[in-house]
Amino acid sequence: MSDRAVHLANRIAGHVRDVHRHVPVASAHDAVALIREVAADSLLSIGGVLAVGLAKVVALDTGLPILAVPTTHAGSEMTPIYGCAAMHGAAGSGTVGRPAPGHHPG
């Protein structure tokens, strides 16, 4: 492992492995609880639309910035749109109200 990778690994305070389509509310609450428990100062999202989607919902709740490293070409990392599913299947969506990473107006 390179020195840079070791430095980054030593700075990761928590890891959410369980990500789901349409971000279940319970998953979002668990992730937010972890973020608060480890006193995170930012979010690192590595993965596709599921990982980026969870990061958006968590950022909406916590106000933390997201560094998104997309591994697929879904485009979620380029929009402020998020979605979250309630416990009994009802889904909700919206926008985070601020430009997404990579968004350049005009």
Tab-separated table of N, CA, C and O in Angstrom:
chain	number	residue	atom	x	y	z
A	1	MET	N	0.858	-1.170	0.000
A	1	MET	CA	0.000	0.000	0.000
A	1	MET	C	0.906	1.235	0.000
A	1	MET	O	1.872	1.314	0.740
A	2	SER	N	0.549	2.210	-0.825
A	2	SER	CA	1.351	3.421	-0.917
A	2	SER	C	1.210	4.257	0.348
A	2	SER	O	0.276	4.085	1.132
A	3	ASP	N	2.141	5.187	0.541
A	3	ASP	CA	2.071	6.082	1.703
A	3	ASP	C	0.775	6.890	1.700
A	3	ASP	O	0.176	7.118	2.741
A	4	ARG	N	0.344	7.321	0.514
A	4	ARG	CA	-0.901	8.095	0.422
A	4	ARG	C	-2.103	7.250	0.828
A	4	ARG	O	-2.998	7.717	1.514
A	5	ALA	N	-2.147	5.997	0.382
A	5	ALA	CA	-3.263	5.119	0.740
A	5	ALA	C	-3.293	4.861	2.240
A	5	ALA	O	-4.355	4.849	2.858
A	6	VAL	N	-2.119	4.666	2.848
A	6	VAL	CA	-2.053	4.444	4.291
A	6	VAL	C	-2.542	5.689	5.026
A	6	VAL	O	-3.320	5.591	5.980
A	7	HIS	N	-2.126	6.869	4.563
A	7	HIS	CA	-2.550	8.125	5.186
A	7	HIS	C	-4.071	8.257	5.117
A	7	HIS	O	-4.714	8.614	6.105
A	8	LEU	N	-4.659	7.962	3.957
A	8	LEU	CA	-6.106	8.053	3.812
A	8	LEU	C	-6.800	7.022	4.700
A	8	LEU	O	-7.761	7.342	5.384
A	9	ALA	N	-6.317	5.806	4.703
A	9	ALA	CA	-6.935	4.740	5.517
A	9	ALA	C	-6.930	5.107	6.995
A	9	ALA	O	-7.882	4.803	7.715
A	10	ASN	N	-5.891	5.763	7.449
A	10	ASN	CA	-5.804	6.155	8.853
A	10	ASN	C	-6.757	7.296	9.206
A	10	ASN	O	-6.987	7.562	10.374
A	11	ARG	N	-7.309	7.967	8.201
A	11	ARG	CA	-8.214	9.094	8.447
A	11	ARG	C	-9.687	8.712	8.335
A	11	ARG	O	-10.555	9.512	8.621
A	12	ILE	N	-9.978	7.500	7.901
A	12	ILE	CA	-11.362	7.056	7.771
A	12	ILE	C	-11.872	6.643	9.140
A	12	ILE	O	-11.348	5.737	9.766
A	13	ALA	N	-12.902	7.334	9.613
A	13	ALA	CA	-13.400	7.123	10.976
A	13	ALA	C	-14.523	6.100	11.042
A	13	ALA	O	-14.775	5.517	12.090
A	14	GLY	N	-15.219	5.877	9.955
A	14	GLY	CA	-16.331	4.939	9.943
A	14	GLY	C	-16.594	4.456	8.533
A	14	GLY	O	-16.153	5.065	7.566
A	15	HIS	N	-17.313	3.353	8.413
A	15	HIS	CA	-17.568	2.746	7.113
A	15	HIS	C	-18.972	2.151	7.112
A	15	HIS	O	-19.313	1.367	7.997
A	16	VAL	N	-19.767	2.512	6.132
A	16	VAL	CA	-21.113	1.952	5.978
A	16	VAL	C	-21.061	0.966	4.822
A	16	VAL	O	-20.819	1.349	3.687
A	17	ARG	N	-21.273	-0.291	5.118
A	17	ARG	CA	-21.226	-1.329	4.083
A	17	ARG	C	-22.597	-1.624	3.491
A	17	ARG	O	-22.721	-2.093	2.378
A	18	ASP	N	-23.638	-1.386	4.254
A	18	ASP	CA	-24.977	-1.808	3.883
A	18	ASP	C	-25.710	-0.669	3.183
A	18	ASP	O	-26.326	0.181	3.826
A	19	VAL	N	-25.639	-0.636	1.857
A	19	VAL	CA	-26.342	0.391	1.086
A	19	VAL	C	-27.407	-0.276	0.226
A	19	VAL	O	-27.232	-1.394	-0.244
A	20	HIS	N	-28.538	0.405	0.074
A	20	HIS	CA	-29.672	-0.161	-0.645
A	20	HIS	C	-30.247	0.838	-1.629
A	20	HIS	O	-30.129	2.053	-1.436
A	21	ARG	N	-30.916	0.322	-2.622
A	21	ARG	CA	-31.611	1.147	-3.603
A	21	ARG	C	-32.691	1.969	-2.895
A	21	ARG	O	-33.364	1.478	-1.990
A	22	HIS	N	-32.864	3.192	-3.286
A	22	HIS	CA	-33.857	4.126	-2.735
A	22	HIS	C	-33.632	4.422	-1.251
A	22	HIS	O	-34.551	4.850	-0.557
A	23	VAL	N	-32.456	4.231	-0.738
A	23	VAL	CA	-32.043	4.552	0.630
A	23	VAL	C	-33.179	4.424	1.649
A	23	VAL	O	-33.907	5.382	1.898
A	24	PRO	N	-33.322	3.260	2.250
A	24	PRO	CA	-34.336	3.121	3.304
A	24	PRO	C	-34.064	4.094	4.459
A	24	PRO	O	-32.916	4.341	4.816
A	25	VAL	N	-35.127	4.626	5.028
A	25	VAL	CA	-34.992	5.592	6.116
A	25	VAL	C	-34.160	5.016	7.258
A	25	VAL	O	-33.306	5.707	7.822
A	26	ALA	N	-34.368	3.748	7.584
A	26	ALA	CA	-33.609	3.125	8.674
A	26	ALA	C	-32.113	3.123	8.371
A	26	ALA	O	-31.289	3.379	9.258
A	27	SER	N	-31.745	2.858	7.120
A	27	SER	CA	-30.322	2.879	6.733
A	27	SER	C	-29.744	4.283	6.860
A	27	SER	O	-28.613	4.463	7.308
A	28	ALA	N	-30.532	5.271	6.457
A	28	ALA	CA	-30.078	6.663	6.567
A	28	ALA	C	-29.875	7.041	8.026
A	28	ALA	O	-28.861	7.646	8.383
A	29	HIS	N	-30.815	6.655	8.895
A	29	HIS	CA	-30.685	6.957	10.329
A	29	HIS	C	-29.452	6.280	10.924
A	29	HIS	O	-28.728	6.891	11.713
A	30	ASP	N	-29.200	5.024	10.537
A	30	ASP	CA	-28.015	4.310	11.027
A	30	ASP	C	-26.729	5.003	10.589
A	30	ASP	O	-25.789	5.151	11.370
A	31	ALA	N	-26.696	5.432	9.335
A	31	ALA	CA	-25.498	6.102	8.818
A	31	ALA	C	-25.282	7.446	9.515
A	31	ALA	O	-24.149	7.786	9.872
A	32	VAL	N	-26.350	8.197	9.723
A	32	VAL	CA	-26.237	9.485	10.420
A	32	VAL	C	-25.763	9.267	11.851
A	32	VAL	O	-24.908	10.011	12.360
A	33	ALA	N	-26.270	8.230	12.512
A	33	ALA	CA	-25.830	7.926	13.882
A	33	ALA	C	-24.333	7.619	13.916
A	33	ALA	O	-23.617	8.092	14.803
A	34	LEU	N	-23.868	6.856	12.941
A	34	LEU	CA	-22.436	6.549	12.868
A	34	LEU	C	-21.620	7.816	12.646
A	34	LEU	O	-20.602	8.034	13.319
A	35	ILE	N	-22.075	8.667	11.744
A	35	ILE	CA	-21.377	9.927	11.440
A	35	ILE	C	-21.235	10.765	12.709
A	35	ILE	O	-20.175	11.319	13.001
A	36	ARG	N	-22.302	10.849	13.474
A	36	ARG	CA	-22.262	11.640	14.712
A	36	ARG	C	-21.402	10.975	15.773
A	36	ARG	O	-20.694	11.650	16.517
A	37	GLU	N	-21.450	9.646	15.849
A	37	GLU	CA	-20.657	8.907	16.838
A	37	GLU	C	-19.159	9.111	16.626
A	37	GLU	O	-18.409	9.283	17.584
A	38	VAL	N	-18.721	9.118	15.362
A	38	VAL	CA	-17.289	9.255	15.082
A	38	VAL	C	-16.873	10.709	14.856
A	38	VAL	O	-15.712	10.982	14.602
A	39	ALA	N	-17.836	11.630	14.955
A	39	ALA	CA	-17.574	13.064	14.772
A	39	ALA	C	-16.907	13.353	13.426
A	39	ALA	O	-15.920	14.081	13.332
A	40	ALA	N	-17.488	12.778	12.368
A	40	ALA	CA	-16.944	12.976	11.018
A	40	ALA	C	-17.045	14.437	10.603
A	40	ALA	O	-17.961	15.153	11.005
A	41	ASP	N	-16.095	14.874	9.774
A	41	ASP	CA	-16.131	16.241	9.268
A	41	ASP	C	-16.435	16.294	7.774
A	41	ASP	O	-16.538	17.358	7.187
A	42	SER	N	-16.576	15.119	7.146
A	42	SER	CA	-16.919	15.046	5.732
A	42	SER	C	-17.318	13.614	5.398
A	42	SER	O	-17.147	12.704	6.209
A	43	LEU	N	-17.858	13.442	4.187
A	43	LEU	CA	-18.275	12.128	3.716
A	43	LEU	C	-17.472	11.753	2.482
A	43	LEU	O	-17.302	12.570	1.583
A	44	LEU	N	-16.997	10.527	2.435
A	44	LEU	CA	-16.308	9.993	1.267
A	44	LEU	C	-17.198	8.889	0.722
A	44	LEU	O	-17.458	7.900	1.402
A	45	SER	N	-17.688	9.072	-0.484
A	45	SER	CA	-18.564	8.096	-1.116
A	45	SER	C	-17.808	7.452	-2.268
A	45	SER	O	-17.465	8.115	-3.244
A	46	ILE	N	-17.546	6.155	-2.152
A	46	ILE	CA	-16.874	5.412	-3.210
A	46	ILE	C	-17.835	4.340	-3.690
A	46	ILE	O	-18.243	3.472	-2.920
A	47	GLY	N	-18.243	4.423	-4.934
A	47	GLY	CA	-19.164	3.433	-5.475
A	47	GLY	C	-20.069	4.039	-6.523
A	47	GLY	O	-19.797	5.102	-7.064
A	48	GLY	N	-21.157	3.344	-6.764
A	48	GLY	CA	-22.115	3.775	-7.767
A	48	GLY	C	-23.246	4.569	-7.167
A	48	GLY	O	-23.115	5.188	-6.100
A	49	VAL	N	-24.385	4.519	-7.833
A	49	VAL	CA	-25.523	5.332	-7.455
A	49	VAL	C	-26.006	5.030	-6.034
A	49	VAL	O	-26.474	5.930	-5.340
A	50	LEU	N	-25.877	3.800	-5.555
A	50	LEU	CA	-26.331	3.478	-4.200
A	50	LEU	C	-25.487	4.194	-3.150
A	50	LEU	O	-26.020	4.783	-2.205
A	51	ALA	N	-24.172	4.154	-3.309
A	51	ALA	CA	-23.275	4.814	-2.350
A	51	ALA	C	-23.438	6.327	-2.387
A	51	ALA	O	-23.500	6.986	-1.347
A	52	VAL	N	-23.529	6.879	-3.587
A	52	VAL	CA	-23.690	8.329	-3.721
A	52	VAL	C	-25.049	8.761	-3.179
A	52	VAL	O	-25.169	9.777	-2.496
A	53	GLY	N	-26.081	7.971	-3.437
A	53	GLY	CA	-27.414	8.297	-2.937
A	53	GLY	C	-27.467	8.338	-1.426
A	53	GLY	O	-28.058	9.251	-0.834
A	54	LEU	N	-26.847	7.360	-0.774
A	54	LEU	CA	-26.810	7.355	0.691
A	54	LEU	C	-26.034	8.569	1.201
A	54	LEU	O	-26.467	9.231	2.146
A	55	ALA	N	-24.924	8.887	0.575
A	55	ALA	CA	-24.137	10.054	0.996
A	55	ALA	C	-24.958	11.337	0.889
A	55	ALA	O	-24.885	12.201	1.767
A	56	LYS	N	-25.767	11.478	-0.161
A	56	LYS	CA	-26.597	12.674	-0.320
A	56	LYS	C	-27.612	12.799	0.807
A	56	LYS	O	-27.808	13.880	1.361
A	57	VAL	N	-28.268	11.683	1.145
A	57	VAL	CA	-29.265	11.718	2.213
A	57	VAL	C	-28.599	12.054	3.541
A	57	VAL	O	-29.112	12.858	4.324
A	58	VAL	N	-27.434	11.471	3.801
A	58	VAL	CA	-26.709	11.750	5.047
A	58	VAL	C	-26.246	13.210	5.067
A	58	VAL	O	-26.355	13.888	6.088
A	59	ALA	N	-25.758	13.706	3.951
A	59	ALA	CA	-25.312	15.102	3.880
A	59	ALA	C	-26.466	16.062	4.104
A	59	ALA	O	-26.296	17.108	4.738
A	60	LEU	N	-27.639	15.715	3.607
A	60	LEU	CA	-28.811	16.560	3.806
A	60	LEU	C	-29.116	16.696	5.294
A	60	LEU	O	-29.432	17.770	5.778
A	61	ASP	N	-28.975	15.607	6.027
A	61	ASP	CA	-29.270	15.600	7.466
A	61	ASP	C	-28.160	16.245	8.286
A	61	ASP	O	-28.419	16.944	9.251
A	62	THR	N	-26.914	16.027	7.894
A	62	THR	CA	-25.779	16.481	8.706
A	62	THR	C	-25.143	17.782	8.231
A	62	THR	O	-24.423	18.423	8.993
A	63	GLY	N	-25.357	18.146	6.980
A	63	GLY	CA	-24.719	19.331	6.429
A	63	GLY	C	-23.263	19.130	6.043
A	63	GLY	O	-22.576	20.083	5.681
A	64	LEU	N	-22.790	17.882	6.087
A	64	LEU	CA	-21.388	17.605	5.757
A	64	LEU	C	-21.156	17.606	4.251
A	64	LEU	O	-22.037	17.220	3.477
A	65	PRO	N	-19.967	18.016	3.827
A	65	PRO	CA	-19.637	17.957	2.401
A	65	PRO	C	-19.358	16.509	1.981
A	65	PRO	O	-18.965	15.676	2.800
A	66	ILE	N	-19.570	16.237	0.691
A	66	ILE	CA	-19.344	14.904	0.128
A	66	ILE	C	-18.193	14.962	-0.874
A	66	ILE	O	-18.186	15.821	-1.757
A	67	LEU	N	-17.268	14.023	-0.758
A	67	LEU	CA	-16.300	13.759	-1.816
A	67	LEU	C	-16.771	12.466	-2.463
A	67	LEU	O	-16.737	11.410	-1.836
A	68	ALA	N	-17.281	12.552	-3.687
A	68	ALA	CA	-17.812	11.383	-4.386
A	68	ALA	C	-16.784	10.849	-5.372
A	68	ALA	O	-16.268	11.592	-6.201
A	69	VAL	N	-16.496	9.560	-5.262
A	69	VAL	CA	-15.617	8.868	-6.201
A	69	VAL	C	-16.489	7.822	-6.897
A	69	VAL	O	-16.646	6.708	-6.405
A	70	PRO	N	-17.122	8.208	-8.020
A	70	PRO	CA	-18.036	7.286	-8.681
A	70	PRO	C	-17.285	6.146	-9.376
A	70	PRO	O	-16.228	6.355	-9.955
A	71	THR	N	-17.857	4.958	-9.280
A	71	THR	CA	-17.266	3.795	-9.946
A	71	THR	C	-18.141	3.312	-11.095
A	71	THR	O	-17.815	2.333	-11.755
A	72	THR	N	-19.259	3.990	-11.319
A	72	THR	CA	-20.135	3.703	-12.451
A	72	THR	C	-20.493	5.033	-13.096
A	72	THR	O	-20.202	6.096	-12.556
A	73	HIS	N	-21.154	4.975	-14.220
A	73	HIS	CA	-21.540	6.196	-14.925
A	73	HIS	C	-23.046	6.413	-14.810
A	73	HIS	O	-23.767	6.493	-15.778
A	74	ALA	N	-23.544	6.468	-13.583
A	74	ALA	CA	-24.967	6.668	-13.363
A	74	ALA	C	-25.336	8.149	-13.352
A	74	ALA	O	-26.458	8.509	-13.635
A	75	GLY	N	-24.409	9.014	-13.000
A	75	GLY	CA	-24.660	10.445	-12.998
A	75	GLY	C	-25.157	11.008	-11.685
A	75	GLY	O	-25.333	12.209	-11.558
A	76	SER	N	-25.397	10.160	-10.693
A	76	SER	CA	-25.924	10.639	-9.410
A	76	SER	C	-24.996	11.661	-8.767
A	76	SER	O	-25.453	12.584	-8.104
A	77	GLU	N	-23.709	11.501	-8.967
A	77	GLU	CA	-22.747	12.422	-8.356
A	77	GLU	C	-22.799	13.814	-8.989
A	77	GLU	O	-22.214	14.752	-8.470
A	78	MET	N	-23.530	13.952	-10.092
A	78	MET	CA	-23.593	15.230	-10.807
A	78	MET	C	-24.892	15.992	-10.556
A	78	MET	O	-25.095	17.059	-11.118
A	79	THR	N	-25.775	15.449	-9.732
A	79	THR	CA	-27.057	16.114	-9.506
A	79	THR	C	-27.288	16.349	-8.015
A	79	THR	O	-26.753	15.626	-7.178
A	80	PRO	N	-28.120	17.329	-7.685
A	80	PRO	CA	-28.480	17.551	-6.281
A	80	PRO	C	-29.698	16.722	-5.857
A	80	PRO	O	-30.214	16.890	-4.770
A	81	ILE	N	-30.165	15.804	-6.707
A	81	ILE	CA	-31.370	15.021	-6.427
A	81	ILE	C	-31.031	13.841	-5.517
A	81	ILE	O	-30.023	13.177	-5.699
A	82	TYR	N	-31.913	13.586	-4.539
A	82	TYR	CA	-31.742	12.436	-3.650
A	82	TYR	C	-33.083	11.721	-3.533
A	82	TYR	O	-34.126	12.257	-3.889
A	83	GLY	N	-33.049	10.494	-3.046
A	83	GLY	CA	-34.275	9.751	-2.801
A	83	GLY	C	-34.141	8.973	-1.508
A	83	GLY	O	-33.044	8.554	-1.137
A	84	CYS	N	-35.252	8.781	-0.827
A	84	CYS	CA	-35.248	8.050	0.437
A	84	CYS	C	-36.579	7.312	0.548
A	84	CYS	O	-37.628	7.894	0.283
A	85	ALA	N	-36.542	6.032	0.914
A	85	ALA	CA	-37.751	5.221	1.006
A	85	ALA	C	-38.155	5.040	2.457
A	85	ALA	O	-37.314	4.775	3.314
A	86	ALA	N	-39.427	5.164	2.725
A	86	ALA	CA	-39.952	4.955	4.070
A	86	ALA	C	-39.986	3.458	4.381
A	86	ALA	O	-39.809	2.622	3.507
A	87	MET	N	-40.221	3.136	5.608
A	87	MET	CA	-40.216	1.752	6.062
A	87	MET	C	-41.206	0.870	5.296
A	87	MET	O	-40.955	-0.273	5.056
A	88	HIS	N	-42.347	1.398	4.887
A	88	HIS	CA	-43.373	0.580	4.259
A	88	HIS	C	-43.455	0.806	2.757
A	88	HIS	O	-44.514	0.650	2.163
A	89	GLY	N	-42.352	1.177	2.139
A	89	GLY	CA	-42.278	1.240	0.692
A	89	GLY	C	-42.563	2.573	0.047
A	89	GLY	O	-42.322	2.741	-1.128
A	90	ALA	N	-43.096	3.534	0.756
A	90	ALA	CA	-43.346	4.845	0.172
A	90	ALA	C	-42.012	5.544	-0.048
A	90	ALA	O	-41.159	5.545	0.821
A	91	ALA	N	-41.813	6.066	-1.216
A	91	ALA	CA	-40.552	6.714	-1.535
A	91	ALA	C	-40.724	8.220	-1.608
A	91	ALA	O	-41.785	8.717	-1.970
A	92	GLY	N	-39.691	8.940	-1.260
A	92	GLY	CA	-39.690	10.387	-1.359
A	92	GLY	C	-38.415	10.836	-2.036
A	92	GLY	O	-37.423	10.122	-2.043
A	93	SER	N	-38.444	11.978	-2.628
A	93	SER	CA	-37.236	12.512	-3.255
A	93	SER	C	-37.283	14.025	-3.172
A	93	SER	O	-38.286	14.614	-2.803
A	94	GLY	N	-36.173	14.636	-3.516
A	94	GLY	CA	-36.081	16.082	-3.497
A	94	GLY	C	-34.706	16.491	-3.965
A	94	GLY	O	-33.974	15.698	-4.540
A	95	THR	N	-34.368	17.728	-3.716
A	95	THR	CA	-33.028	18.201	-4.039
A	95	THR	C	-32.403	18.750	-2.772
A	95	THR	O	-33.098	19.182	-1.858
A	96	VAL	N	-31.074	18.721	-2.726
A	96	VAL	CA	-30.378	19.165	-1.533
A	96	VAL	C	-30.315	20.675	-1.424
A	96	VAL	O	-29.876	21.192	-0.413
A	97	GLY	N	-30.762	21.392	-2.446
A	97	GLY	CA	-30.847	22.840	-2.361
A	97	GLY	C	-29.536	23.566	-2.587
A	97	GLY	O	-29.441	24.749	-2.393
A	98	ARG	N	-28.539	22.849	-3.007
A	98	ARG	CA	-27.255	23.470	-3.319
A	98	ARG	C	-26.657	22.691	-4.487
A	98	ARG	O	-27.007	21.538	-4.707
A	99	PRO	N	-25.765	23.287	-5.235
A	99	PRO	CA	-25.201	22.592	-6.386
A	99	PRO	C	-24.517	21.289	-5.994
A	99	PRO	O	-23.927	21.182	-4.918
A	100	ALA	N	-24.611	20.327	-6.857
A	100	ALA	CA	-23.953	19.038	-6.647
A	100	ALA	C	-22.498	19.147	-7.056
A	100	ALA	O	-22.102	20.072	-7.778
A	101	PRO	N	-21.650	18.192	-6.621
A	101	PRO	CA	-20.259	18.175	-7.085
A	101	PRO	C	-20.226	18.168	-8.602
A	101	PRO	O	-20.992	17.444	-9.244
A	102	GLY	N	-19.397	18.972	-9.179
A	102	GLY	CA	-19.268	19.012	-10.632
A	102	GLY	C	-20.273	19.915	-11.329
A	102	GLY	O	-20.227	20.080	-12.523
A	103	HIS	N	-21.217	20.507	-10.588
A	103	HIS	CA	-22.231	21.370	-11.179
A	103	HIS	C	-21.651	22.749	-11.414
A	103	HIS	O	-21.147	23.378	-10.496
A	104	HIS	N	-21.730	23.195	-12.650
A	104	HIS	CA	-21.222	24.522	-13.001
A	104	HIS	C	-22.318	25.300	-13.686
A	104	HIS	O	-22.609	25.051	-14.858
A	105	PRO	N	-22.976	26.221	-12.988
A	105	PRO	CA	-24.070	26.975	-13.596
A	105	PRO	C	-23.612	27.784	-14.795
A	105	PRO	O	-22.496	28.270	-14.840
A	106	GLY	N	-24.510	27.911	-15.746
A	106	GLY	CA	-24.259	28.747	-16.925
A	106	GLY	C	-23.485	28.076	-17.893
A	106	GLY	O	-22.919	27.902	-18.735
